[in-house]
Coordinates of C-alpha atoms and ligand atoms in Angstrom, one line a residue:
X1 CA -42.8 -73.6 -19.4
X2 CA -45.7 -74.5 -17.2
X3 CA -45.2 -73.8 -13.5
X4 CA -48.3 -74.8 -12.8
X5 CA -48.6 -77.4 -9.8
X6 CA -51.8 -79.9 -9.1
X7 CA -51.8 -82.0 -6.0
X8 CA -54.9 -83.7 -5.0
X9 CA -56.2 -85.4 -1.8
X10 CA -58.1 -87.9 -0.4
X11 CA -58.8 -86.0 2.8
X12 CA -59.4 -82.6 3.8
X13 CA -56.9 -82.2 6.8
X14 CA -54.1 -83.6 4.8
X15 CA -55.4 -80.8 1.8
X16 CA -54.8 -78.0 4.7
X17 CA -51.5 -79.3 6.1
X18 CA -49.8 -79.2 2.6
X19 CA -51.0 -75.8 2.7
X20 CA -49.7 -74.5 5.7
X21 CA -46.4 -76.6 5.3
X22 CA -46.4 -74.2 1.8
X23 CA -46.8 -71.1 3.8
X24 CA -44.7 -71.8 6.8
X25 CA -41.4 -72.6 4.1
X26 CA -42.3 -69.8 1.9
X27 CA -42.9 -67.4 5.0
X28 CA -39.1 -68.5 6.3
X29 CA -37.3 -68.0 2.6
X30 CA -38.6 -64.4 2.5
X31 CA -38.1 -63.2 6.0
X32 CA -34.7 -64.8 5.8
X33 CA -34.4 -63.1 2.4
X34 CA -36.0 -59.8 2.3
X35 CA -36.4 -59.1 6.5
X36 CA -40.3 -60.1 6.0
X37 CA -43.0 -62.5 4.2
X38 CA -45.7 -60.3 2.9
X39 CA -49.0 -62.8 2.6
X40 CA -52.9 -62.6 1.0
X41 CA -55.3 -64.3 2.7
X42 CA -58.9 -64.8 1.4
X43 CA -61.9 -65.6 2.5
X44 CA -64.8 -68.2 2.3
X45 CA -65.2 -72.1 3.5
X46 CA -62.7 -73.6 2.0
X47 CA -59.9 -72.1 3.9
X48 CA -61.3 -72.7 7.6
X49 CA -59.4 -75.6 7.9
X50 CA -55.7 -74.2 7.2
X51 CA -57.1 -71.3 9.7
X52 CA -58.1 -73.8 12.4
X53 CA -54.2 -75.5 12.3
X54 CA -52.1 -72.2 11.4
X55 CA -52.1 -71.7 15.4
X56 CA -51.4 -75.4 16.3
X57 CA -47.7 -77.1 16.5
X58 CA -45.7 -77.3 14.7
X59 CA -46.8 -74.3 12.2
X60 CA -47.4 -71.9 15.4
X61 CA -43.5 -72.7 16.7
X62 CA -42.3 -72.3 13.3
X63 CA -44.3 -69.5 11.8
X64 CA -41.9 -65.8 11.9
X65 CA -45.3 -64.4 12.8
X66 CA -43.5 -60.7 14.1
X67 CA -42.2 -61.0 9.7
X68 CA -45.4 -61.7 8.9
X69 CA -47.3 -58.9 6.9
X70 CA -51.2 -59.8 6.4
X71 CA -52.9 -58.3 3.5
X72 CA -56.5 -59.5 1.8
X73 CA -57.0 -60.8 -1.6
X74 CA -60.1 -59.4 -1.6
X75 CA -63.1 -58.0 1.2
X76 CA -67.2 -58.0 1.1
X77 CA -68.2 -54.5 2.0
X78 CA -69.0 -54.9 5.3
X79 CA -68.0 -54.0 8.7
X80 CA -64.5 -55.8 10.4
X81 CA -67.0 -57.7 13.1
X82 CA -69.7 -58.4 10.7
X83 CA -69.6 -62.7 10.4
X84 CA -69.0 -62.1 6.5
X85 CA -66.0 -60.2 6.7
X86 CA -63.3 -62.5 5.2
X87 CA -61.1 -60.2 7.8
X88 CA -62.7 -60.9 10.6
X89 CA -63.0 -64.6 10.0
X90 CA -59.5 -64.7 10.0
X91 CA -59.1 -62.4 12.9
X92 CA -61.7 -64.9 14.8
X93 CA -60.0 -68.6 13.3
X94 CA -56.8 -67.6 13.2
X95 CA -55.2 -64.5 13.5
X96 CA -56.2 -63.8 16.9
X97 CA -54.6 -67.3 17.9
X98 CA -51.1 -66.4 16.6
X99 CA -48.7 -64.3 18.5
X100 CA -49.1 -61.6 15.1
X101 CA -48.2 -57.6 16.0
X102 CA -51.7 -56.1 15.4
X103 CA -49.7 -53.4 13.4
X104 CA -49.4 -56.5 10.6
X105 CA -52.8 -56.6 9.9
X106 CA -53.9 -54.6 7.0
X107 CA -57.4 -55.0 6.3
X108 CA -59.4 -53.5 2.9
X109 CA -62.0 -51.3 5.1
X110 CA -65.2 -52.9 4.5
X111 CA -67.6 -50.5 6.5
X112 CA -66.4 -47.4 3.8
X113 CA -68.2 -47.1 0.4
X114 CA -66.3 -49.5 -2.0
X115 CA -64.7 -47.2 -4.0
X116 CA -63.2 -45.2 -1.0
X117 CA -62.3 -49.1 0.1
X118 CA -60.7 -49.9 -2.6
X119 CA -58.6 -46.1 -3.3
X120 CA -58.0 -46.6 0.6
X121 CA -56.7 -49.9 0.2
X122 CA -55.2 -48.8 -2.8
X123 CA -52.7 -46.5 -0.3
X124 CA -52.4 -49.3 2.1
X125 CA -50.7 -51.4 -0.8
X126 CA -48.5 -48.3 -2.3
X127 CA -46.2 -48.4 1.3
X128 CA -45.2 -52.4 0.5
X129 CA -44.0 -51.2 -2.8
X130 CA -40.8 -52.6 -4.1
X131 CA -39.6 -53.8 -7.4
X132 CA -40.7 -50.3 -8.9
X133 CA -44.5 -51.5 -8.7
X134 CA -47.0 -49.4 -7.1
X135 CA -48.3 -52.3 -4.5
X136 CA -45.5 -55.0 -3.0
X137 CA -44.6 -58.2 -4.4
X138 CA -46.3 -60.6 -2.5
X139 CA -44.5 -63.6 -1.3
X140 CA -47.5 -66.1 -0.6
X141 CA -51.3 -65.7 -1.8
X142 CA -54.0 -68.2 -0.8
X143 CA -56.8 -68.1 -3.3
X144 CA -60.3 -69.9 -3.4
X145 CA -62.3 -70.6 -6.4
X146 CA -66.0 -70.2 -7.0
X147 CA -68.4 -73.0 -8.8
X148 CA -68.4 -70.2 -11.4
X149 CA -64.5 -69.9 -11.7
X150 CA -64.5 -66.6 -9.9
X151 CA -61.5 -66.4 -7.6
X152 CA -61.0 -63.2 -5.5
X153 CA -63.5 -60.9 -6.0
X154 CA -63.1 -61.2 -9.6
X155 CA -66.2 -62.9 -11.5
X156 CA -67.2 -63.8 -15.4
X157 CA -68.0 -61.4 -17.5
X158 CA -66.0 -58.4 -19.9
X159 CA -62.6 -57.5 -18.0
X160 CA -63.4 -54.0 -16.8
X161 CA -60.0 -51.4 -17.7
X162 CA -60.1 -50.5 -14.1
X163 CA -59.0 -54.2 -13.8
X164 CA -56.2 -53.8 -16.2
X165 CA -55.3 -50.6 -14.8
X166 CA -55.6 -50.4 -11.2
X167 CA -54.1 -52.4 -8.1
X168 CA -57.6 -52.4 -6.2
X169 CA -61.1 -52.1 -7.6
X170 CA -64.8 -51.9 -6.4
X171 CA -66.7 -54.8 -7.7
X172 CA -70.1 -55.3 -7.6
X173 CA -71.4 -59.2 -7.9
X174 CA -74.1 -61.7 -6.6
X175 CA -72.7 -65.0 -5.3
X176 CA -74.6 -67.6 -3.0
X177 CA -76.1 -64.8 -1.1
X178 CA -73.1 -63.8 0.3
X179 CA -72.8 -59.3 0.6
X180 CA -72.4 -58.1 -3.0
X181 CA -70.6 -55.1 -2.5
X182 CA -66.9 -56.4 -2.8
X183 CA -63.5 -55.2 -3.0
X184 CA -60.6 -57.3 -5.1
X185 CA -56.9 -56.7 -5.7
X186 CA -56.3 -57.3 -9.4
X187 CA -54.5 -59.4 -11.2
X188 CA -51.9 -57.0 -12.0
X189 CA -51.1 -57.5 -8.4
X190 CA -51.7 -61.1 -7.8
X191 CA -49.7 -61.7 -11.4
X192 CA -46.8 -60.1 -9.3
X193 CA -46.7 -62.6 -6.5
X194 CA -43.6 -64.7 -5.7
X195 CA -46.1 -67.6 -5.4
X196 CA -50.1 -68.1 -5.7
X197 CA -51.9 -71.3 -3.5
X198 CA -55.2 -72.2 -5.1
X199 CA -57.4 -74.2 -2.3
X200 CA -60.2 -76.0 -4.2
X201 CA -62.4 -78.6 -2.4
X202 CA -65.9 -80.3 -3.4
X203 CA -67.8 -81.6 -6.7
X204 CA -69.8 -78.8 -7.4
X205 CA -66.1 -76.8 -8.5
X206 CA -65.3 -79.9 -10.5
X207 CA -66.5 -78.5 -14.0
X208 CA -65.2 -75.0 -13.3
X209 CA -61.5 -76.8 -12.2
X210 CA -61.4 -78.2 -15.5
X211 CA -62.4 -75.5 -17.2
X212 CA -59.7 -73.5 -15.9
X213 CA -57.5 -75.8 -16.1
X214 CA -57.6 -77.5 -18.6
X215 CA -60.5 -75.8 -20.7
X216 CA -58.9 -73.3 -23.7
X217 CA -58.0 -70.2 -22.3
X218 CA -61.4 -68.2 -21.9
X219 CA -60.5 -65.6 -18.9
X220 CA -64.2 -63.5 -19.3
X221 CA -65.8 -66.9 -18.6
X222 CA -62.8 -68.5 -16.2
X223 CA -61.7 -65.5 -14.1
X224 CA -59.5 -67.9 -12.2
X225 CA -57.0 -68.1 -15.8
X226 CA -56.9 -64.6 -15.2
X227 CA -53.8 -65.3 -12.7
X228 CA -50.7 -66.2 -14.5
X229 CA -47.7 -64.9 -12.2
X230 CA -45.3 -63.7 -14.3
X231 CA -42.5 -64.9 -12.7
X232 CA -44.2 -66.9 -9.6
X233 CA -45.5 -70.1 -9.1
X234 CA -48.9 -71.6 -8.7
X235 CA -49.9 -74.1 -6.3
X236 CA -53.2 -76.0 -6.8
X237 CA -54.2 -77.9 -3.7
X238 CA -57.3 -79.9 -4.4
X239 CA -59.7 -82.6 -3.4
X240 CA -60.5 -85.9 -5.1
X241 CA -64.1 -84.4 -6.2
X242 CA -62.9 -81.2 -7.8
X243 CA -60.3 -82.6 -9.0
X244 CA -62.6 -85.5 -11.0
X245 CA -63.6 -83.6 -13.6
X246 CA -60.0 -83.1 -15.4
X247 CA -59.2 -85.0 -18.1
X248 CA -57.4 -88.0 -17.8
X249 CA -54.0 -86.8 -19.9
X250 CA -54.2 -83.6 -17.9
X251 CA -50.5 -82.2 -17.8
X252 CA -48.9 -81.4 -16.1
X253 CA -49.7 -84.3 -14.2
X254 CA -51.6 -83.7 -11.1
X255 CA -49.8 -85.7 -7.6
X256 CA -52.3 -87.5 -5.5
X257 CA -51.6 -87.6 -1.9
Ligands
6PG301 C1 -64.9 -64.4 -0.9 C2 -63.7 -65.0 -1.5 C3 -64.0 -65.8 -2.7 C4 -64.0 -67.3 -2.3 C5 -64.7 -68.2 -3.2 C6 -64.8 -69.6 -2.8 O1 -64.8 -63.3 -0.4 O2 -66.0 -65.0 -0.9 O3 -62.5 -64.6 -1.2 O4 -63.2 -65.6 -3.9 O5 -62.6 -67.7 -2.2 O6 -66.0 -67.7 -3.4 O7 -65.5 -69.7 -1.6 P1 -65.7 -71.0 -0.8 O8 -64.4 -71.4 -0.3 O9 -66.7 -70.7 0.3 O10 -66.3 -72.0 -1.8

């Protein structure tokens, strides 16, 4: 079965709404369900705009925010106030606009040496643990993708074991100039999640969209086909341009909004 999902739009605030009408009905189910939604943000451009409307009506009346557990899908080593921190710019564009307990905030600590990060972090993870994994099941991860199909902090190139093996890892990668020094969950976690959103926007992913997509399964060159929820679904929200790319008897089909 393929439970993968592709919607695409012609405009980038209807792209963000369908996005944080997901997270809102997915944050409900599991703090109805389980007592809490346990959520992985990201970082880069492509999520600002979900940030910028998380903290307007109707999502800010509707969110459970005091059931809402924040975790990272990945970090650049840096500090929490430095402008690249994918923490802070959530902090700064959202977070900090929500009526969220502080003590839900669990941030990979950027300003430590990456591998102390990521064992830290590592920790962090082991006290959501349920379902007899070593990190929590998380109910809703937002994910971007690179030009070069990286997604996360997770890039081309061999699979190292510590990503086979370990929750957390210390990654070390040159991207559009942003800090190198990174620290990623893996996809042993992410392939745990309830449900994975994939936020893709602009031409210049449209080759790497179809690659992953629908390009044979390469995971060393598409690090995005390295998440594959066992269990979970996957969301692709996308815009006309990345989306142009795909071949015309792409299936499943993708919805255009
Ligand atoms: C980061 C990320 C990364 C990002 C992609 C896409 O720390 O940079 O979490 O995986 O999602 O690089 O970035 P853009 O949205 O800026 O294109």
């Amino acid at each position: 079965m393929d439970d993968r999902e592709v919607r695409v739009f012609s405009d980038a605030d209807a792209l963000s709404r369908a996005a944080a009408e997901h997270l809102v009905a997915i944050a409900l189910e599991a703090a109805h369900a389980r007592g809490q939604a346990l959520i992985a943000l990201s970082g880069g451009n492509t999520p600002q705009g979900l940030y910028a409307i998380l903290p307007q009506l109707p999502y800010r009346s509707q969110s459970p925010w005091a059931q809402m557990q924040f975790f990272w899908g990945d970090e650049r080593c840096v500090p929490p106030g430095d402008p690249e921190s994918n923490y802070g710019q959530a902090k700064r564009e959202f977070l900090d606009r929500v009526p969220v307990p502080a003590e839900n905030l669990h941030r990979v600590k950027g300003e430590l040496e990456p591998d102390v990060a990521a064992q830290e972090y590592g920790l962090v993870l082991r006290q959501f643990s349920s379902d007899g994994l070593a990190w929590p099941r998380l109910d809703w991860v937002l994910l971007g993708m690179g030009a070069d199909g990286h997604t996360a902090s997770l890039f081309p190139g061999p699979i190292s074991p510590k990503e086979r093996e370990r929750p957390v890892i210390a990654v070390t990668a040159n991207y559009q100039g942003r800090p190198a020094n990174r620290v990623s969950l893996t996809p042993r976690v992410f392939n745990s999640a309830r449900s994975v959103v994939f936020l893709v926007t602009g031409e210049e992913k449209a080759d790497a969209l179809a690659g992953v997509l629908a390009g044979a399964p390469d995971p060393e060159r598409w690090p995005a086909q390295r998440i594959r929820p066992e269990t979970g679904s996957v969301l692709w929200l996308v815009d006309r341009p990345a989306a142009s790319r795909l071949p015309k008897d792409f299936r499943p089909a993708p919805v255009t909004f």
